[in-house]
Short mmCIF file of C-alpha atoms in Angstrom, two decimals:
data_model
loop_
_atom_site.label_atom_id
_atom_site.label_comp_id
_atom_site.label_asym_id
_atom_site.label_seq_id
_atom_site.Cartn_x
_atom_site.Cartn_y
_atom_site.Cartn_z
CA MET A 20 24.75 -37.16 25.09
CA ALA A 21 26.67 -39.32 27.53
CA LEU A 22 29.38 -41.48 25.99
CA VAL A 23 29.09 -44.08 28.74
CA PRO A 24 26.27 -46.58 28.25
CA SER A 25 24.65 -45.87 31.58
CA PRO A 26 21.56 -43.71 32.09
CA ALA A 27 22.82 -42.84 35.56
CA LEU A 28 25.89 -40.97 34.30
CA VAL A 29 25.80 -37.29 35.14
CA ALA A 30 28.35 -34.52 34.98
CA GLU A 31 28.89 -31.99 37.72
CA VAL A 32 31.02 -28.96 36.92
CA GLU A 33 31.80 -26.32 39.50
CA MET A 34 33.46 -23.11 38.28
CA GLY A 35 34.36 -19.83 39.87
CA ALA A 36 38.12 -19.89 40.48
CA ASP A 37 40.00 -16.59 40.61
CA PRO A 38 40.60 -15.67 36.94
CA SER A 39 43.87 -13.90 37.83
CA ALA A 40 45.49 -17.08 39.21
CA PRO A 41 46.50 -20.26 37.36
CA THR A 42 43.65 -22.76 37.26
CA VAL A 43 43.41 -26.43 36.45
CA ARG A 44 40.19 -28.16 35.39
CA ALA A 45 40.15 -31.47 37.28
CA THR A 46 37.68 -34.33 36.98
CA VAL A 47 37.17 -37.34 39.25
CA VAL A 48 35.48 -40.33 37.69
CA GLN A 49 32.84 -42.20 39.68
CA ALA A 50 32.07 -45.40 37.79
CA SER A 51 32.19 -49.16 38.08
CA THR A 52 34.69 -51.63 36.69
CA VAL A 53 33.44 -54.22 34.22
CA PHE A 54 34.45 -56.99 36.59
CA TYR A 55 36.56 -59.87 35.19
CA ASP A 56 36.67 -58.09 31.79
CA THR A 57 39.72 -55.87 31.58
CA PRO A 58 39.42 -55.07 27.83
CA ALA A 59 35.84 -53.88 28.38
CA THR A 60 36.96 -51.86 31.40
CA LEU A 61 39.63 -50.14 29.30
CA ASP A 62 37.00 -49.37 26.64
CA LYS A 63 34.81 -47.84 29.33
CA ALA A 64 37.76 -45.86 30.69
CA GLU A 65 38.36 -44.38 27.26
CA ARG A 66 34.72 -43.34 26.88
CA LEU A 67 34.83 -41.67 30.28
CA LEU A 68 38.13 -39.99 29.49
CA ALA A 69 36.79 -38.66 26.20
CA GLU A 70 33.74 -37.22 27.94
CA ALA A 71 35.85 -35.63 30.68
CA ALA A 72 38.09 -34.07 28.04
CA GLY A 73 34.96 -32.72 26.39
CA TYR A 74 34.24 -30.81 29.60
CA GLY A 75 37.72 -29.31 29.40
CA ALA A 76 39.42 -31.57 31.94
CA GLN A 77 43.20 -31.27 32.16
CA LEU A 78 43.51 -33.89 34.91
CA VAL A 79 41.33 -36.99 35.29
CA VAL A 80 41.43 -39.26 38.36
CA PHE A 81 39.90 -42.76 38.35
CA PRO A 82 38.94 -44.84 41.41
CA GLU A 83 40.95 -47.43 43.28
CA ALA A 84 41.31 -50.71 41.37
CA PHE A 85 39.28 -49.46 38.40
CA VAL A 86 41.27 -51.65 36.01
CA GLY A 87 41.24 -55.16 37.48
CA GLY A 88 38.44 -54.50 39.91
CA TYR A 89 37.86 -54.14 43.63
CA PRO A 90 36.69 -57.61 44.82
CA ARG A 91 34.07 -56.26 47.18
CA GLY A 92 32.24 -58.88 49.21
CA SER A 93 34.56 -61.73 48.24
CA ASN A 94 36.47 -63.79 50.80
CA PHE A 95 38.36 -65.97 48.28
CA GLY A 96 37.38 -69.06 50.26
CA ILE A 97 39.76 -68.23 53.09
CA VAL A 98 39.63 -69.42 56.65
CA ILE A 99 42.67 -69.66 58.91
CA GLY A 100 44.52 -72.80 57.95
CA ASN A 101 42.62 -73.51 54.73
CA ARG A 102 41.70 -72.19 51.28
CA THR A 103 38.88 -73.71 49.25
CA ALA A 104 39.21 -74.89 45.66
CA LYS A 105 36.54 -72.36 44.61
CA GLY A 106 38.45 -69.57 46.32
CA LYS A 107 41.67 -70.55 44.56
CA GLU A 108 39.88 -70.48 41.21
CA GLU A 109 38.43 -67.09 42.07
CA PHE A 110 41.94 -65.80 42.70
CA ARG A 111 43.09 -67.27 39.38
CA LYS A 112 40.42 -65.29 37.53
CA TYR A 113 41.22 -62.14 39.50
CA HIS A 114 44.92 -62.60 38.73
CA ALA A 115 44.08 -62.95 35.03
CA SER A 116 42.18 -59.63 35.14
CA ALA A 117 45.18 -57.75 36.54
CA ILE A 118 47.74 -55.99 34.34
CA ASP A 119 51.51 -56.03 34.01
CA VAL A 120 53.35 -52.75 34.58
CA PRO A 121 54.81 -52.06 32.08
CA GLY A 122 52.62 -53.92 29.64
CA PRO A 123 50.14 -53.51 26.78
CA GLU A 124 47.37 -52.12 28.98
CA VAL A 125 49.75 -49.46 30.31
CA ASP A 126 50.66 -48.58 26.73
CA ARG A 127 46.98 -48.20 25.89
CA LEU A 128 46.34 -45.97 28.91
CA ALA A 129 49.32 -43.81 27.93
CA ALA A 130 47.94 -43.51 24.40
CA MET A 131 44.55 -42.46 25.82
CA ALA A 132 46.15 -39.72 27.89
CA GLY A 133 48.00 -38.44 24.84
CA LYS A 134 44.97 -38.69 22.57
CA TYR A 135 42.77 -36.61 24.88
CA LYS A 136 45.61 -34.36 26.12
CA VAL A 137 44.96 -34.96 29.80
CA PHE A 138 47.03 -35.94 32.81
CA LEU A 139 45.66 -39.30 33.91
CA VAL A 140 45.71 -40.95 37.35
CA MET A 141 44.40 -44.51 37.12
CA GLY A 142 43.75 -47.12 39.81
CA VAL A 143 44.74 -50.62 38.70
CA ILE A 144 45.44 -54.09 40.02
CA GLU A 145 49.05 -54.69 39.09
CA ARG A 146 50.33 -58.20 38.41
CA ASP A 147 53.99 -58.83 39.21
CA GLY A 148 54.53 -62.51 38.60
CA TYR A 149 51.96 -64.19 40.84
CA THR A 150 51.69 -61.37 43.36
CA LEU A 151 49.10 -58.62 42.93
CA TYR A 152 49.38 -55.01 44.06
CA CYS A 153 46.78 -52.28 44.39
CA THR A 154 48.48 -49.57 42.35
CA VAL A 155 47.96 -46.11 40.92
CA LEU A 156 49.50 -45.25 37.56
CA PHE A 157 50.36 -41.73 36.40
CA PHE A 158 50.45 -40.46 32.79
CA ASP A 159 51.12 -37.04 31.32
CA SER A 160 49.15 -35.23 28.64
CA GLN A 161 51.74 -36.10 25.99
CA GLY A 162 51.03 -39.81 26.36
CA SER A 163 53.98 -40.76 28.55
CA TYR A 164 53.85 -43.12 31.52
CA LEU A 165 55.32 -41.26 34.50
CA GLY A 166 55.38 -43.94 37.20
CA LYS A 167 53.34 -45.68 39.87
CA HIS A 168 52.40 -45.83 43.52
CA ARG A 169 51.81 -49.21 45.14
CA LYS A 170 49.53 -49.27 48.16
CA ILE A 171 51.88 -49.80 51.07
CA MET A 172 49.29 -51.10 53.53
CA PRO A 173 46.30 -53.11 52.29
CA THR A 174 43.39 -53.19 54.74
CA ALA A 175 42.01 -56.31 56.45
CA LEU A 176 41.37 -59.16 53.99
CA GLU A 177 43.02 -57.12 51.21
CA ARG A 178 46.30 -58.29 52.76
CA ILE A 179 45.53 -61.83 51.64
CA ILE A 180 45.22 -60.92 47.95
CA TRP A 181 47.55 -57.91 47.54
CA GLY A 182 51.22 -57.48 48.25
CA PHE A 183 52.70 -54.53 50.15
CA GLY A 184 54.32 -51.60 48.38
CA ASP A 185 57.55 -50.07 49.65
CA GLY A 186 59.06 -46.63 49.95
CA SER A 187 60.34 -46.64 46.38
CA THR A 188 56.86 -45.98 44.96
CA ILE A 189 55.67 -42.90 46.84
CA PRO A 190 56.17 -40.41 44.02
CA VAL A 191 55.09 -36.81 43.66
CA PHE A 192 55.41 -35.73 40.04
CA GLU A 193 56.19 -32.13 39.12
CA THR A 194 54.04 -31.31 36.10
CA PRO A 195 52.96 -28.13 34.28
CA ILE A 196 49.62 -28.29 36.15
CA GLY A 197 51.10 -28.82 39.61
CA LYS A 198 52.79 -31.44 41.76
CA ILE A 199 50.68 -34.59 41.67
CA GLY A 200 50.74 -37.71 43.87
CA ALA A 201 48.36 -40.28 45.31
CA ALA A 202 47.55 -42.38 48.35
CA ILE A 203 45.00 -45.18 48.14
CA CYS A 204 41.97 -45.61 50.41
CA TRP A 205 42.92 -46.13 54.08
CA GLU A 206 46.57 -45.25 53.38
CA ASN A 207 45.20 -41.73 53.62
CA ARG A 208 44.71 -42.31 57.35
CA MET A 209 48.46 -42.96 57.84
CA PRO A 210 49.98 -39.69 59.17
CA LEU A 211 53.58 -40.57 58.33
CA LEU A 212 52.76 -41.44 54.72
CA ARG A 213 50.92 -38.15 54.35
CA THR A 214 53.87 -36.31 55.88
CA ALA A 215 56.25 -37.87 53.35
CA MET A 216 54.01 -36.66 50.53
CA TYR A 217 53.74 -33.18 52.00
CA ALA A 218 57.54 -33.05 52.23
CA LYS A 219 57.68 -33.76 48.48
CA GLY A 220 55.58 -30.65 47.91
CA ILE A 221 52.34 -32.27 46.78
CA GLU A 222 49.78 -29.76 45.49
CA ILE A 223 47.15 -32.00 43.90
CA TYR A 224 46.61 -34.91 46.25
CA CYS A 225 44.73 -37.80 44.60
CA ALA A 226 42.89 -40.22 46.88
CA PRO A 227 41.38 -43.12 44.92
CA THR A 228 39.31 -45.13 47.37
CA ALA A 229 36.75 -47.87 47.99
CA ASP A 230 35.32 -46.18 51.11
CA SER A 231 31.89 -44.64 50.51
CA ARG A 232 31.00 -43.95 54.13
CA ASP A 233 30.07 -40.42 55.17
CA VAL A 234 33.01 -40.33 57.58
CA TRP A 235 35.41 -40.58 54.62
CA GLN A 236 34.59 -36.96 53.83
CA ALA A 237 36.06 -35.89 57.18
CA SER A 238 39.38 -37.51 56.29
CA MET A 239 39.46 -35.81 52.89
CA THR A 240 38.71 -32.41 54.38
CA HIS A 241 41.35 -32.87 57.05
CA ILE A 242 44.01 -33.80 54.48
CA ALA A 243 43.20 -30.73 52.37
CA LEU A 244 43.57 -28.49 55.43
CA GLU A 245 46.60 -30.30 56.84
CA GLY A 246 48.51 -30.44 53.55
CA GLY A 247 47.38 -27.12 52.12
CA CYS A 248 46.58 -28.99 48.92
CA PHE A 249 43.70 -29.87 46.66
CA VAL A 250 42.25 -33.31 47.41
CA LEU A 251 40.61 -35.34 44.64
CA SER A 252 38.91 -38.49 45.89
CA ALA A 253 37.49 -40.92 43.32
CA ASN A 254 35.38 -43.94 44.23
CA GLN A 255 33.40 -46.45 42.21
CA PHE A 256 29.63 -46.45 42.16
CA CYS A 257 28.60 -50.11 41.86
CA ARG A 258 25.42 -52.11 41.89
CA ARG A 259 25.24 -55.87 42.43
CA LYS A 260 24.68 -56.36 38.68
CA ASP A 261 28.09 -54.80 37.94
CA TYR A 262 29.63 -58.01 39.33
CA PRO A 263 29.11 -61.52 37.93
CA PRO A 264 25.95 -63.22 39.24
CA PRO A 265 25.99 -66.00 41.82
CA PRO A 266 27.29 -68.66 42.05
CA GLU A 267 30.18 -67.32 39.93
CA TYR A 268 30.62 -64.40 42.31
CA VAL A 269 29.15 -64.24 45.80
CA PHE A 270 28.95 -61.35 48.26
CA ALA A 271 29.77 -63.29 51.41
CA GLY A 272 27.25 -62.77 54.21
CA THR A 273 24.97 -60.42 52.27
CA GLU A 274 24.21 -62.15 48.95
CA GLU A 275 20.73 -63.26 50.00
CA GLU A 276 19.81 -59.64 50.79
CA LEU A 277 20.88 -58.24 47.41
CA THR A 278 18.98 -57.66 44.20
CA PRO A 279 20.67 -56.85 40.87
CA ASP A 280 19.99 -53.15 41.48
CA SER A 281 21.27 -53.12 45.08
CA VAL A 282 23.99 -50.50 45.57
CA VAL A 283 27.13 -52.18 46.90
CA CYS A 284 29.35 -49.08 46.72
CA ALA A 285 27.69 -45.68 46.86
CA GLY A 286 30.55 -43.50 45.61
CA GLY A 287 31.01 -40.24 47.49
CA SER A 288 33.65 -38.88 45.12
CA VAL A 289 34.63 -35.32 45.99
CA ILE A 290 36.99 -32.43 45.22
CA ILE A 291 38.14 -30.26 48.15
CA SER A 292 40.20 -27.08 48.21
CA PRO A 293 43.18 -26.27 50.49
CA SER A 294 40.81 -24.19 52.63
CA GLY A 295 38.60 -27.24 53.23
CA ALA A 296 35.84 -25.96 50.96
CA ILE A 297 34.02 -28.60 48.92
CA LEU A 298 34.36 -27.65 45.25
CA ALA A 299 32.38 -30.55 43.77
CA GLY A 300 30.54 -33.55 45.19
CA PRO A 301 30.28 -35.65 47.19
CA ASN A 302 28.08 -37.63 44.84
CA TYR A 303 26.08 -40.65 46.07
CA ASP A 304 23.56 -40.77 43.24
CA GLY A 305 25.20 -42.87 40.52
CA GLU A 306 27.97 -42.94 37.95
CA ALA A 307 29.25 -39.42 37.41
CA LEU A 308 32.02 -37.15 36.19
CA ILE A 309 32.66 -34.62 38.94
CA SER A 310 34.69 -31.58 37.90
CA ALA A 311 35.99 -28.35 39.38
CA ASP A 312 38.42 -25.58 38.56
CA LEU A 313 41.38 -25.60 40.94
CA ASP A 314 42.69 -22.12 41.72
CA LEU A 315 46.35 -22.93 42.37
CA GLY A 316 46.86 -19.57 44.03
CA GLU A 317 44.84 -20.88 46.95
CA ILE A 318 47.72 -23.15 47.96
CA ALA A 319 49.97 -20.23 48.85
CA ARG A 320 47.12 -18.34 50.50
CA GLU A 321 46.40 -21.24 52.84
CA LYS A 322 50.03 -22.15 53.53
CA PHE A 323 50.61 -18.58 54.68
CA ALA A 324 48.80 -19.65 57.84
CA PHE A 325 49.87 -23.30 58.08
CA ASP A 326 52.67 -25.13 56.28
CA VAL A 327 52.90 -28.55 57.91
CA VAL A 328 56.46 -29.33 56.76
CA GLY A 329 57.59 -25.71 56.65
CA HIS A 330 57.16 -22.91 59.18
CA TYR A 331 54.69 -24.97 61.25
CA SER A 332 57.08 -27.90 61.70
CA ARG A 333 59.38 -28.46 64.67
CA PRO A 334 62.15 -30.68 63.26
CA GLU A 335 64.26 -30.34 66.39
CA VAL A 336 61.42 -32.08 68.26
CA LEU A 337 59.62 -34.17 65.62
CA SER A 338 61.18 -35.66 62.48
CA LEU A 339 60.53 -38.43 59.98
CA THR A 340 62.92 -40.70 58.08
CA VAL A 341 61.56 -42.32 54.91
CA LYS A 342 63.31 -45.37 53.49
CA ASP A 343 62.67 -44.80 49.81
CA HIS A 344 64.73 -47.63 48.30
CA PRO A 345 63.24 -50.81 46.80
CA THR A 346 63.08 -53.79 49.15
CA ASN A 347 63.74 -56.83 46.99
CA PRO A 348 63.58 -60.35 48.46
CA VAL A 349 66.31 -61.65 46.13
CA THR A 350 69.32 -59.86 44.67
CA PHE A 351 71.46 -61.47 41.98
CA VAL A 352 75.12 -60.54 41.54
CA SER A 353 76.33 -61.49 38.10
CA ALA A 354 78.97 -64.22 38.10
CA SER A 355 80.51 -62.57 35.07
CA ALA A 356 81.33 -59.38 36.96
CA LYS A 357 85.01 -58.64 36.73
CA THR A 358 87.00 -58.98 39.92
CA GLU A 359 90.35 -57.31 40.40
CA VAL A 360 93.03 -59.70 41.67
CA SER A 361 96.06 -58.34 43.43
CA HIS A 362 99.38 -60.14 42.78
CA THR A 363 102.26 -59.69 45.18
CA PRO A 364 105.63 -60.04 43.42
#
């Protein structure tokens, strides 16, 4: 019996990894945020996590902006040179739905990961003062928060509502189930960002997204082949009724064409091997838990032929420098810091 109150929820489990090699059971979650209701979204996340753990998942990846919501169809009342009062109020509500990192919601997510003994990769909207970031949080199976990745390049109108991450949050975490990192949505189309992650030895490449187009699958397959890594792409499956009704929330330009059951994001979540083989998905049918066994031995087998930052690189011709320090707009130097004074006799 599904633990998520949605008749559309299905589970897909693909098995068949080499039993002689280490394997990891991974699950990508394809489900919708409870928009403007972060406590309810966290409750839903826990139900999904519990169900994934019931299928034996060791790693669970949630979509982009699952906690806090992806504001699909909204323009926040913006035109060049002006912002409407309704749009400002919409941003206020969106800001209120975001979470602080660290904060109580992060503590709850960590407790979930520990309770169900899974590594957890969660897409959130992070609130840092009055600036929002599209962020991915990482947790280990012991219930510890490992760190975060902030989306370094929001796309199109996303740049109006989200800040820009910097090189200090492009982590790849070495864990007992492999080296795990993430890039969000169209960041995955940035070759230099991918190269930085490959150089950190990523093995399980998480790609939370909001892109449900068929062409997204080509990018995911390419990354798996290019990086010699497993790619886990998680997207939301949303209908119009998963967002507040008009006039509280309006899908600009398309609202009049939508019914409550209209699909506004069709999912397409997928798991792909380092050889480019599709292990599970893509799913366009509804909310789902999509799982596969990852044969970690396949990484070495594929990198024997192509190691993009190893034997197949040409550093004397092509090289990359990554500035991985925080870029803070203001730095305070304490006035109480001791200063040595030299006295000449």
